[in-house]
mmCIF file of C-alpha atoms in Angstrom:
data_model
loop_
_atom_site.group_PDB
_atom_site.id
_atom_site.type_symbol
_atom_site.label_atom_id
_atom_site.label_comp_id
_atom_site.label_asym_id
_atom_site.label_seq_id
_atom_site.Cartn_x
_atom_site.Cartn_y
_atom_site.Cartn_z
ATOM 1 C CA MET A 1 -24.960 -7.073 -23.499
ATOM 2 C CA LEU A 2 -23.514 -4.183 -25.492
ATOM 3 C CA ALA A 3 -20.272 -4.504 -27.404
ATOM 4 C CA ALA A 4 -17.227 -2.734 -25.993
ATOM 5 C CA ASN A 5 -17.363 -0.161 -28.807
ATOM 6 C CA ASP A 6 -20.667 1.093 -27.406
ATOM 7 C CA ALA A 7 -18.991 1.994 -24.108
ATOM 8 C CA HIS A 8 -18.411 5.640 -24.954
ATOM 9 C CA GLN A 9 -22.053 6.184 -25.965
ATOM 10 C CA CYS A 10 -23.169 4.485 -22.779
ATOM 11 C CA LEU A 11 -20.863 6.610 -20.634
ATOM 12 C CA GLN A 12 -22.109 9.811 -22.245
ATOM 13 C CA MET A 13 -25.772 9.012 -21.566
ATOM 14 C CA ASP A 14 -27.414 11.272 -19.004
ATOM 15 C CA SER A 15 -24.160 13.122 -18.266
ATOM 16 C CA ASN A 16 -26.105 16.355 -17.850
ATOM 17 C CA GLU A 17 -28.959 14.868 -15.864
ATOM 18 C CA THR A 18 -28.986 14.984 -12.109
ATOM 19 C CA LYS A 19 -30.224 11.438 -11.745
ATOM 20 C CA PHE A 20 -26.932 10.143 -13.167
ATOM 21 C CA PRO A 21 -24.091 12.213 -11.652
ATOM 22 C CA LEU A 22 -20.717 11.841 -13.366
ATOM 23 C CA ARG A 23 -19.306 9.901 -10.437
ATOM 24 C CA HIS A 24 -21.822 7.141 -11.201
ATOM 25 C CA LYS A 25 -20.579 6.520 -14.724
ATOM 26 C CA ALA A 26 -18.221 3.674 -13.807
ATOM 27 C CA ALA A 27 -21.257 1.895 -12.410
ATOM 28 C CA ARG A 28 -23.016 2.538 -15.717
ATOM 29 C CA LEU A 29 -20.420 0.336 -17.430
ATOM 30 C CA VAL A 30 -22.154 -2.448 -15.566
ATOM 31 C CA HIS A 31 -25.648 -1.028 -16.037
ATOM 32 C CA CYS A 32 -25.176 -0.714 -19.800
ATOM 33 C CA GLY A 33 -23.871 -4.243 -20.163
ATOM 34 C CA ILE A 34 -20.219 -3.424 -20.805
ATOM 35 C CA LEU A 35 -19.498 -5.517 -17.740
ATOM 36 C CA GLY A 36 -21.997 -8.316 -17.309
ATOM 37 C CA VAL A 37 -21.185 -8.823 -13.654
ATOM 38 C CA LEU A 38 -21.723 -7.401 -10.199
ATOM 39 C CA PRO A 39 -25.058 -5.647 -10.779
ATOM 40 C CA HIS A 40 -25.088 -4.451 -7.165
ATOM 41 C CA ARG A 41 -22.585 -1.766 -8.214
ATOM 42 C CA CYS A 42 -25.239 -0.030 -10.319
ATOM 43 C CA ASP A 43 -26.494 1.981 -7.357
ATOM 44 C CA MET A 44 -23.056 2.804 -6.024
ATOM 45 C CA THR A 45 -22.480 6.255 -4.564
ATOM 46 C CA ARG A 46 -18.677 5.965 -4.406
ATOM 47 C CA ALA A 47 -16.211 6.078 -7.267
ATOM 48 C CA PHE A 48 -13.411 3.570 -7.788
ATOM 49 C CA ASN A 49 -10.360 5.201 -6.209
ATOM 50 C CA PHE A 50 -7.010 4.067 -7.639
ATOM 51 C CA SER A 51 -4.937 6.390 -5.434
ATOM 52 C CA ALA A 52 -1.505 5.094 -4.416
ATOM 53 C CA GLY A 53 -1.971 6.391 -0.888
ATOM 54 C CA PRO A 54 -3.882 7.563 0.999
ATOM 55 C CA ALA A 55 -5.821 4.818 -0.692
ATOM 56 C CA THR A 56 -9.320 3.421 -0.901
ATOM 57 C CA LEU A 57 -10.676 1.839 2.267
ATOM 58 C CA PRO A 58 -13.333 -0.892 2.534
ATOM 59 C CA GLU A 59 -16.759 0.704 2.315
ATOM 60 C CA SER A 60 -18.064 -1.456 5.150
ATOM 61 C CA VAL A 61 -15.275 -0.179 7.393
ATOM 62 C CA LEU A 62 -16.095 3.435 6.579
ATOM 63 C CA ARG A 63 -19.771 2.819 7.239
ATOM 64 C CA GLN A 64 -19.027 1.196 10.583
ATOM 65 C CA ALA A 65 -16.784 4.095 11.553
ATOM 66 C CA GLN A 66 -19.516 6.491 10.484
ATOM 67 C CA ALA A 67 -22.109 4.685 12.584
ATOM 68 C CA GLU A 68 -19.826 4.664 15.630
ATOM 69 C CA MET A 69 -18.487 8.185 15.250
ATOM 70 C CA LEU A 70 -20.742 9.964 17.754
ATOM 71 C CA ASP A 71 -21.263 7.150 20.225
ATOM 72 C CA TRP A 72 -18.771 4.300 20.358
ATOM 73 C CA HIS A 73 -20.463 1.114 21.648
ATOM 74 C CA GLY A 74 -22.915 2.980 23.843
ATOM 75 C CA SER A 75 -20.194 4.845 25.717
ATOM 76 C CA GLY A 76 -21.761 8.233 25.049
ATOM 77 C CA ALA A 77 -18.575 9.532 23.444
ATOM 78 C CA SER A 78 -16.699 9.184 20.177
ATOM 79 C CA ILE A 79 -13.634 6.977 20.014
ATOM 80 C CA VAL A 80 -11.651 10.094 19.023
ATOM 81 C CA GLU A 81 -12.616 11.722 22.325
ATOM 82 C CA MET A 82 -11.517 8.883 24.597
ATOM 83 C CA SER A 83 -8.290 8.744 26.548
ATOM 84 C CA HIS A 84 -5.731 6.452 24.995
ATOM 85 C CA ARG A 85 -5.095 5.145 28.501
ATOM 86 C CA GLY A 86 -8.762 4.443 29.227
ATOM 87 C CA ALA A 87 -10.132 0.917 29.282
ATOM 88 C CA GLU A 88 -12.190 1.482 26.127
ATOM 89 C CA PHE A 89 -9.341 2.458 23.868
ATOM 90 C CA MET A 90 -6.921 0.032 25.497
ATOM 91 C CA SER A 91 -9.270 -2.755 24.418
ATOM 92 C CA VAL A 92 -9.346 -1.391 20.850
ATOM 93 C CA ALA A 93 -5.547 -1.300 20.751
ATOM 94 C CA ALA A 94 -5.172 -4.809 22.153
ATOM 95 C CA GLU A 95 -7.676 -6.223 19.667
ATOM 96 C CA ALA A 96 -5.919 -4.498 16.781
ATOM 97 C CA GLU A 97 -2.579 -6.044 17.696
ATOM 98 C CA ALA A 98 -4.111 -9.492 18.228
ATOM 99 C CA ASP A 99 -5.906 -9.303 14.869
ATOM 100 C CA LEU A 100 -2.769 -8.163 13.032
ATOM 101 C CA ARG A 101 -0.781 -10.994 14.600
ATOM 102 C CA ARG A 102 -3.418 -13.467 13.453
ATOM 103 C CA LEU A 103 -3.643 -11.926 9.986
ATOM 104 C CA LEU A 104 0.111 -12.029 9.334
ATOM 105 C CA ASP A 105 0.967 -15.006 11.560
ATOM 106 C CA ILE A 106 3.379 -12.920 13.625
ATOM 107 C CA PRO A 107 5.320 -15.047 16.160
ATOM 108 C CA ASP A 108 5.572 -14.116 19.825
ATOM 109 C CA ASP A 109 9.271 -13.362 19.493
ATOM 110 C CA TYR A 110 8.382 -10.338 17.360
ATOM 111 C CA ALA A 111 7.152 -7.096 18.896
ATOM 112 C CA VAL A 112 4.420 -5.083 17.168
ATOM 113 C CA LEU A 113 4.282 -1.295 17.339
ATOM 114 C CA PHE A 114 1.703 1.231 16.153
ATOM 115 C CA LEU A 115 3.485 4.574 15.765
ATOM 116 C CA SER A 116 2.647 8.082 14.612
ATOM 117 C CA GLY A 117 3.742 9.080 11.134
ATOM 118 C CA GLY A 118 4.637 6.996 8.136
ATOM 119 C CA ALA A 119 7.381 4.852 6.674
ATOM 120 C CA THR A 120 9.788 7.703 5.937
ATOM 121 C CA THR A 121 10.027 8.489 9.649
ATOM 122 C CA GLN A 122 10.907 4.862 10.333
ATOM 123 C CA GLN A 123 13.588 5.001 7.646
ATOM 124 C CA ALA A 124 15.393 7.532 9.827
ATOM 125 C CA LEU A 125 14.741 5.715 13.110
ATOM 126 C CA ILE A 126 15.869 2.278 11.905
ATOM 127 C CA PRO A 127 19.593 3.121 11.740
ATOM 128 C CA LEU A 128 19.351 4.962 15.056
ATOM 129 C CA ASN A 129 17.971 1.864 16.746
ATOM 130 C CA PHE A 130 19.761 -0.997 14.999
ATOM 131 C CA ALA A 131 23.211 0.289 13.987
ATOM 132 C CA SER A 132 26.155 1.726 15.887
ATOM 133 C CA PRO A 133 27.371 5.215 14.934
ATOM 134 C CA GLY A 134 29.037 5.029 11.546
ATOM 135 C CA GLN A 135 28.449 1.283 11.180
ATOM 136 C CA ARG A 136 27.996 -0.125 7.684
ATOM 137 C CA ALA A 137 24.420 -0.817 6.546
ATOM 138 C CA ASP A 138 23.558 -2.379 3.182
ATOM 139 C CA TYR A 139 20.785 -0.954 1.022
ATOM 140 C CA VAL A 140 19.309 -2.477 -2.122
ATOM 141 C CA VAL A 141 17.738 0.284 -4.187
ATOM 142 C CA SER A 142 14.969 -0.730 -6.588
ATOM 143 C CA GLY A 143 13.087 2.567 -6.897
ATOM 144 C CA HIS A 144 12.256 5.988 -5.531
ATOM 145 C CA TRP A 145 11.437 4.881 -1.997
ATOM 146 C CA GLY A 146 14.555 2.770 -1.671
ATOM 147 C CA LYS A 147 16.532 5.842 -2.639
ATOM 148 C CA THR A 148 14.610 7.844 -0.045
ATOM 149 C CA ALA A 149 15.507 5.271 2.611
ATOM 150 C CA VAL A 150 19.188 5.722 1.734
ATOM 151 C CA LYS A 151 18.840 9.480 2.140
ATOM 152 C CA GLN A 152 17.267 9.124 5.590
ATOM 153 C CA ALA A 153 19.862 6.617 6.808
ATOM 154 C CA GLY A 154 22.939 8.319 5.388
ATOM 155 C CA VAL A 155 23.052 10.790 8.254
ATOM 156 C CA TYR A 156 23.614 8.005 10.799
ATOM 157 C CA VAL A 157 25.341 5.057 9.114
ATOM 158 C CA ASP A 158 27.887 4.218 6.465
ATOM 159 C CA VAL A 159 25.466 3.344 3.684
ATOM 160 C CA ASN A 160 26.640 0.724 1.219
ATOM 161 C CA ILE A 161 24.539 0.563 -1.941
ATOM 162 C CA ALA A 162 24.766 -3.191 -2.249
ATOM 163 C CA ALA A 163 22.783 -3.185 -5.475
ATOM 164 C CA SER A 164 20.713 -0.771 -7.534
ATOM 165 C CA SER A 165 18.587 -0.861 -10.658
ATOM 166 C CA GLU A 166 18.763 2.914 -11.182
ATOM 167 C CA ALA A 167 20.818 2.512 -14.352
ATOM 168 C CA GLU A 168 17.906 0.521 -15.798
ATOM 169 C CA GLY A 169 15.423 3.210 -14.811
ATOM 170 C CA TYR A 170 14.137 1.017 -11.969
ATOM 171 C CA ARG A 171 12.356 -1.174 -14.505
ATOM 172 C CA THR A 172 13.667 -4.370 -12.955
ATOM 173 C CA LEU A 173 15.070 -5.733 -9.687
ATOM 174 C CA PRO A 174 18.799 -6.038 -9.062
ATOM 175 C CA PRO A 175 19.681 -9.770 -9.456
ATOM 176 C CA ARG A 176 20.551 -11.298 -6.091
ATOM 177 C CA ALA A 177 23.764 -12.732 -7.519
ATOM 178 C CA ASP A 178 25.005 -9.188 -8.150
ATOM 179 C CA TRP A 179 24.448 -7.863 -4.628
ATOM 180 C CA GLN A 180 27.637 -6.696 -2.920
ATOM 181 C CA LEU A 181 26.748 -7.352 0.721
ATOM 182 C CA SER A 182 28.959 -6.476 3.669
ATOM 183 C CA PRO A 183 29.569 -9.316 6.154
ATOM 184 C CA ASP A 184 29.754 -6.803 9.026
ATOM 185 C CA ALA A 185 26.657 -4.824 8.040
ATOM 186 C CA ALA A 186 24.161 -3.942 10.761
ATOM 187 C CA TYR A 187 21.343 -4.964 8.427
ATOM 188 C CA VAL A 188 20.252 -5.236 4.796
ATOM 189 C CA HIS A 189 17.376 -2.980 3.717
ATOM 190 C CA ILE A 190 15.000 -3.538 0.796
ATOM 191 C CA THR A 191 11.754 -1.972 -0.377
ATOM 192 C CA ALA A 192 9.402 -4.880 -0.941
ATOM 193 C CA ASN A 193 7.218 -2.986 -3.412
ATOM 194 C CA GLU A 194 7.952 0.312 -5.124
ATOM 195 C CA THR A 195 4.726 2.266 -5.524
ATOM 196 C CA ILE A 196 6.071 4.727 -8.102
ATOM 197 C CA HIS A 197 8.070 2.473 -10.401
ATOM 198 C CA GLY A 198 5.829 -0.585 -9.995
ATOM 199 C CA VAL A 199 8.414 -3.253 -9.155
ATOM 200 C CA GLU A 200 7.979 -5.865 -6.445
ATOM 201 C CA PHE A 201 10.094 -8.504 -4.732
ATOM 202 C CA ARG A 202 8.174 -11.777 -4.915
ATOM 203 C CA ASP A 203 10.882 -13.898 -3.249
ATOM 204 C CA VAL A 204 12.593 -13.240 0.071
ATOM 205 C CA PRO A 205 16.292 -12.641 -0.592
ATOM 206 C CA ASP A 206 18.723 -14.623 1.550
ATOM 207 C CA THR A 207 21.013 -12.291 3.527
ATOM 208 C CA GLY A 208 22.645 -14.922 5.716
ATOM 209 C CA ASN A 209 23.156 -13.904 9.333
ATOM 210 C CA VAL A 210 22.610 -10.229 8.638
ATOM 211 C CA PRO A 211 19.032 -9.158 9.511
ATOM 212 C CA LEU A 212 16.806 -8.271 6.579
ATOM 213 C CA ILE A 213 14.746 -5.097 7.053
ATOM 214 C CA ALA A 214 11.939 -4.412 4.586
ATOM 215 C CA ASP A 215 9.616 -1.537 3.828
ATOM 216 C CA PHE A 216 6.295 -3.278 3.124
ATOM 217 C CA SER A 217 4.161 -0.142 3.032
ATOM 218 C CA SER A 218 2.424 -0.925 -0.247
ATOM 219 C CA SER A 219 2.239 -4.714 -0.217
ATOM 220 C CA ILE A 220 1.803 -5.799 3.407
ATOM 221 C CA ALA A 221 -1.156 -8.169 3.926
ATOM 222 C CA SER A 222 -1.621 -8.553 0.173
ATOM 223 C CA GLU A 223 -0.492 -12.200 0.282
ATOM 224 C CA PRO A 224 0.949 -14.634 2.861
ATOM 225 C CA LEU A 225 4.186 -13.363 4.384
ATOM 226 C CA ASP A 226 6.832 -15.379 6.231
ATOM 227 C CA VAL A 227 7.614 -12.893 8.979
ATOM 228 C CA ARG A 228 10.362 -15.145 10.335
ATOM 229 C CA ARG A 229 12.522 -14.423 7.287
ATOM 230 C CA TYR A 230 12.848 -10.786 8.342
ATOM 231 C CA GLY A 231 14.470 -8.915 11.194
ATOM 232 C CA VAL A 232 12.157 -5.920 10.834
ATOM 233 C CA ILE A 233 9.072 -5.272 8.717
ATOM 234 C CA TYR A 234 7.619 -1.774 8.624
ATOM 235 C CA ALA A 235 4.757 -0.157 6.764
ATOM 236 C CA GLY A 236 2.831 3.049 6.553
ATOM 237 C CA ALA A 237 -0.802 2.041 6.973
ATOM 238 C CA GLN A 238 -2.328 4.184 4.228
ATOM 239 C CA LYS A 239 -2.291 1.616 1.441
ATOM 240 C CA ASN A 240 -3.420 -1.808 2.688
ATOM 241 C CA LEU A 241 -3.835 -1.418 6.445
ATOM 242 C CA GLY A 242 -5.839 1.723 7.126
ATOM 243 C CA PRO A 243 -5.663 5.516 7.024
ATOM 244 C CA VAL A 244 -2.653 7.774 6.699
ATOM 245 C CA GLY A 245 -0.896 8.905 9.885
ATOM 246 C CA ILE A 246 0.048 5.633 11.537
ATOM 247 C CA ALA A 247 2.789 3.098 10.846
ATOM 248 C CA VAL A 248 3.195 -0.527 11.856
ATOM 249 C CA MET A 249 6.542 -1.948 13.012
ATOM 250 C CA ILE A 250 7.180 -5.687 13.384
ATOM 251 C CA ILE A 251 10.519 -6.186 15.128
ATOM 252 C CA ARG A 252 12.331 -9.386 16.072
ATOM 253 C CA ARG A 253 12.829 -8.954 19.802
ATOM 254 C CA ASP A 254 16.522 -9.869 19.898
ATOM 255 C CA LEU A 255 17.262 -6.824 17.716
ATOM 256 C CA LEU A 256 15.861 -4.594 20.444
ATOM 257 C CA GLU A 257 18.854 -5.589 22.562
ATOM 258 C CA ARG A 258 21.141 -3.571 20.305
ATOM 259 C CA SER A 259 22.370 -0.312 21.793
ATOM 260 C CA GLY A 260 21.999 1.613 18.587
ATOM 261 C CA GLN A 261 22.961 5.261 18.677
ATOM 262 C CA PRO A 262 22.368 8.111 21.121
ATOM 263 C CA ARG A 263 18.757 9.177 20.665
ATOM 264 C CA ALA A 264 15.885 10.756 22.530
ATOM 265 C CA ASP A 265 13.582 8.382 24.379
ATOM 266 C CA ILE A 266 10.746 9.112 21.955
ATOM 267 C CA PHE A 267 12.937 7.767 19.116
ATOM 268 C CA ASP A 268 13.797 4.540 20.945
ATOM 269 C CA TYR A 269 11.795 1.509 19.817
ATOM 270 C CA ARG A 270 12.526 -0.223 23.133
ATOM 271 C CA SER A 271 10.673 2.505 24.995
ATOM 272 C CA HIS A 272 7.679 2.211 22.714
ATOM 273 C CA VAL A 273 7.604 -1.570 23.164
ATOM 274 C CA ALA A 274 7.755 -1.174 26.941
ATOM 275 C CA ARG A 275 4.750 1.163 26.863
ATOM 276 C CA ASP A 276 2.660 -0.800 24.330
ATOM 277 C CA SER A 277 2.997 1.945 21.693
ATOM 278 C CA MET A 278 1.673 4.529 24.156
ATOM 279 C CA LEU A 279 4.865 6.282 25.175
ATOM 280 C CA ASN A 280 3.147 9.428 23.957
ATOM 281 C CA THR A 281 -0.428 10.033 22.812
ATOM 282 C CA PRO A 282 -0.915 7.846 19.721
ATOM 283 C CA PRO A 283 -3.154 8.659 16.729
ATOM 284 C CA THR A 284 -6.121 6.875 18.267
ATOM 285 C CA TRP A 285 -8.579 7.382 15.401
ATOM 286 C CA ASN A 286 -6.081 5.983 12.882
ATOM 287 C CA TRP A 287 -5.333 3.021 15.142
ATOM 288 C CA TYR A 288 -9.044 2.315 15.580
ATOM 289 C CA LEU A 289 -9.663 2.449 11.801
ATOM 290 C CA ALA A 290 -6.696 0.169 11.126
ATOM 291 C CA GLY A 291 -8.164 -2.281 13.619
ATOM 292 C CA LEU A 292 -11.452 -2.283 11.698
ATOM 293 C CA VAL A 293 -9.555 -2.986 8.474
ATOM 294 C CA PHE A 294 -7.778 -5.930 10.115
ATOM 295 C CA LYS A 295 -11.124 -7.386 11.172
ATOM 296 C CA TRP A 296 -12.497 -6.870 7.672
ATOM 297 C CA MET A 297 -9.549 -8.673 6.096
ATOM 298 C CA LEU A 298 -9.888 -11.600 8.489
ATOM 299 C CA ALA A 299 -13.627 -11.849 7.825
ATOM 300 C CA GLU A 300 -12.999 -11.819 4.068
ATOM 301 C CA GLY A 301 -10.699 -14.835 4.305
ATOM 302 C CA GLY A 302 -7.332 -13.406 5.307
ATOM 303 C CA VAL A 303 -4.187 -12.894 3.283
ATOM 304 C CA ALA A 304 -4.563 -16.117 1.277
ATOM 305 C CA GLU A 305 -7.881 -14.861 -0.087
ATOM 306 C CA PHE A 306 -6.461 -11.428 -0.857
ATOM 307 C CA ALA A 307 -3.542 -13.020 -2.683
ATOM 308 C CA LYS A 308 -6.072 -14.575 -5.106
ATOM 309 C CA ARG A 309 -8.035 -11.371 -5.515
ATOM 310 C CA ASN A 310 -4.946 -9.239 -6.045
ATOM 311 C CA ALA A 311 -3.517 -11.661 -8.598
ATOM 312 C CA ALA A 312 -6.806 -11.598 -10.511
ATOM 313 C CA LYS A 313 -7.020 -7.797 -10.550
ATOM 314 C CA ALA A 314 -3.411 -7.359 -11.647
ATOM 315 C CA ALA A 315 -3.767 -10.005 -14.344
ATOM 316 C CA LEU A 316 -6.767 -8.159 -15.822
ATOM 317 C CA VAL A 317 -4.984 -4.825 -16.038
ATOM 318 C CA TYR A 318 -1.696 -6.224 -17.341
ATOM 319 C CA ALA A 319 -3.589 -8.216 -19.972
ATOM 320 C CA ALA A 320 -5.312 -5.034 -21.134
ATOM 321 C CA ILE A 321 -1.950 -3.281 -21.394
ATOM 322 C CA ASP A 322 -0.133 -6.136 -23.115
ATOM 323 C CA GLY A 323 -3.027 -6.774 -25.477
ATOM 324 C CA SER A 324 -3.356 -3.166 -26.627
ATOM 325 C CA GLY A 325 -0.845 -3.474 -29.464
ATOM 326 C CA GLY A 326 1.431 -0.897 -27.857
ATOM 327 C CA PHE A 327 -1.214 1.783 -27.276
ATOM 328 C CA TYR A 328 -0.677 1.190 -23.577
ATOM 329 C CA ARG A 329 2.752 0.116 -22.400
ATOM 330 C CA ASN A 330 4.229 -0.995 -19.096
ATOM 331 C CA GLU A 331 8.023 -0.885 -19.147
ATOM 332 C CA VAL A 332 8.726 -3.072 -16.117
ATOM 333 C CA ALA A 333 10.337 -6.485 -16.638
ATOM 334 C CA HIS A 334 7.589 -9.097 -16.371
ATOM 335 C CA ALA A 335 9.248 -10.947 -13.472
ATOM 336 C CA ALA A 336 9.443 -7.734 -11.450
ATOM 337 C CA ARG A 337 5.935 -6.401 -12.094
ATOM 338 C CA SER A 338 4.044 -5.215 -9.042
ATOM 339 C CA ARG A 339 0.595 -6.553 -8.219
ATOM 340 C CA MET A 340 -0.220 -3.436 -6.208
ATOM 341 C CA ASN A 341 0.873 -0.521 -8.390
ATOM 342 C CA ILE A 342 0.728 -0.678 -12.173
ATOM 343 C CA PRO A 343 2.292 2.259 -14.024
ATOM 344 C CA PHE A 344 1.676 2.536 -17.746
ATOM 345 C CA PHE A 345 1.993 5.034 -20.551
ATOM 346 C CA LEU A 346 0.033 6.112 -23.604
ATOM 347 C CA PRO A 347 1.627 7.250 -26.872
ATOM 348 C CA ASP A 348 2.076 10.848 -25.658
ATOM 349 C CA ALA A 349 1.602 13.101 -22.644
ATOM 350 C CA GLU A 350 -1.479 14.779 -24.159
ATOM 351 C CA LEU A 351 -3.253 11.433 -24.302
ATOM 352 C CA ASP A 352 -2.146 10.705 -20.733
ATOM 353 C CA ALA A 353 -3.904 13.892 -19.609
ATOM 354 C CA ARG A 354 -7.061 13.092 -21.593
ATOM 355 C CA PHE A 355 -7.121 9.583 -20.161
ATOM 356 C CA VAL A 356 -6.914 10.848 -16.576
ATOM 357 C CA ALA A 357 -9.571 13.519 -17.086
ATOM 358 C CA GLN A 358 -12.036 11.252 -18.861
ATOM 359 C CA ALA A 359 -11.473 8.444 -16.393
ATOM 360 C CA LYS A 360 -12.249 10.810 -13.528
ATOM 361 C CA ALA A 361 -15.443 11.901 -15.256
ATOM 362 C CA THR A 362 -16.553 8.276 -15.394
ATOM 363 C CA GLY A 363 -15.849 7.634 -11.707
ATOM 364 C CA LEU A 364 -12.311 6.201 -11.970
ATOM 365 C CA LEU A 365 -10.215 8.403 -9.701
ATOM 366 C CA ALA A 366 -6.539 9.149 -9.035
ATOM 367 C CA LEU A 367 -5.028 7.493 -12.118
ATOM 368 C CA LYS A 368 -2.415 10.165 -12.789
ATOM 369 C CA GLY A 369 1.107 8.779 -12.516
ATOM 370 C CA HIS A 370 3.593 10.083 -9.969
ATOM 371 C CA LYS A 371 5.472 13.207 -11.043
ATOM 372 C CA VAL A 372 8.758 11.282 -10.939
ATOM 373 C CA VAL A 373 7.744 9.080 -13.892
ATOM 374 C CA GLY A 374 4.528 10.571 -15.302
ATOM 375 C CA GLY A 375 2.028 8.516 -17.264
ATOM 376 C CA ILE A 376 -0.769 6.601 -15.575
ATOM 377 C CA ARG A 377 -0.756 4.536 -12.401
ATOM 378 C CA ALA A 378 -3.447 2.163 -11.131
ATOM 379 C CA SER A 379 -3.099 1.056 -7.526
ATOM 380 C CA LEU A 380 -4.921 -2.179 -6.754
ATOM 381 C CA TYR A 381 -4.716 -2.569 -2.990
ATOM 382 C CA ASN A 382 -6.784 -5.006 -0.971
ATOM 383 C CA ALA A 383 -9.798 -2.725 -0.679
ATOM 384 C CA MET A 384 -10.066 -2.234 -4.444
ATOM 385 C CA PRO A 385 -12.757 -4.690 -5.599
ATOM 386 C CA LEU A 386 -12.464 -6.766 -8.742
ATOM 387 C CA ALA A 387 -15.243 -4.607 -10.195
ATOM 388 C CA GLY A 388 -12.873 -1.638 -10.050
ATOM 389 C CA ALA A 389 -10.274 -3.405 -12.160
ATOM 390 C CA GLU A 390 -12.989 -4.532 -14.568
ATOM 391 C CA ALA A 391 -14.322 -0.987 -14.904
ATOM 392 C CA LEU A 392 -10.817 0.320 -15.568
ATOM 393 C CA VAL A 393 -10.150 -2.304 -18.248
ATOM 394 C CA ALA A 394 -13.483 -1.520 -19.946
ATOM 395 C CA PHE A 395 -12.644 2.176 -19.934
ATOM 396 C CA MET A 396 -9.176 1.453 -21.347
ATOM 397 C CA ALA A 397 -10.710 -0.484 -24.258
ATOM 398 C CA ASP A 398 -13.185 2.307 -24.968
ATOM 399 C CA PHE A 399 -10.531 5.025 -24.718
ATOM 400 C CA GLN A 400 -8.227 3.172 -27.114
ATOM 401 C CA GLN A 401 -11.050 2.751 -29.625
ATOM 402 C CA ARG A 402 -11.745 6.484 -29.543
ATOM 403 C CA HIS A 403 -8.132 7.698 -29.533
ATOM 404 C CA GLY A 404 -6.029 4.842 -30.898
#
């Protein structure tokens, strides 16, 4: 097995030869002995994609979708060509809901919706459905997407910023003891994981009798989740659940009895529940793919198994950052660090750019940080294998040796 300082030489081998395209170089970290594990990755044809969303999907799911694209289960037609009200797709939809309920242990007194769009749309619909006009709603802001939720809701409710970590640059979570909650609030809203700033709630905050609503877009299904602690859980699918273009809503049924505010029928969650998420034509392809991802997660061992895998991947990357002597730095308080999205910085912006470009050339994609904060960001969702984190850490060691 080669020493880590031979990584650069190994990565440069055959870079101009067609038999080793650049996108295969991450696999060559294994082939050359930099990583003495997972030899089956040596013949990979896909790069490791660290995109924050749309994000990497399980290869087996993509291959199944590819195989079924022209002729779904002998029907003679593609799933994207079938009526959403036909028996074939109705069975796909029912299985997807049943599998998601099993995966997340969702009780019967919670409704599940599959809706067009993403989480930002739901941020606007939540106050319309669960608060009276002008009613107070409490928001805890721990990053960019929490602030976005406030912007969407402010048109419809009296937003109370119960707590915020903006003054700290969103590098930590607002301590629960400092939250200024309103006893008459319609709900309390949090963002469970902030994809840009890389902070994550690991404990469920107690909000008393006021329903807790949480945006789980980037951490849903990444570990066991006590759904009963929440009034509403919502998530865009494009990180852990499937492709972009569909969102999942998990709503405690008693909250659907609220009158909310005047709104069109298409914006009323009650109407969508009554029609099994088919009030209008749903994004059937996205729903189908999400269903395949649910089945994959269940077959892999469910959320308990993914909790172990995600902890292992995050631990590898954080150890590489913390052990770099300051060459790489993550500025988030340790107790608030996200397992899903790890932002970090190099000594200067020029090195950031070199890191991203060279990583891409070796088959490590989408590592550029969000424009709001810059730097680097590695997203380690469920479908990212441990080998991806290992390849990233090996590249980080090599890059530091060459540029540190």
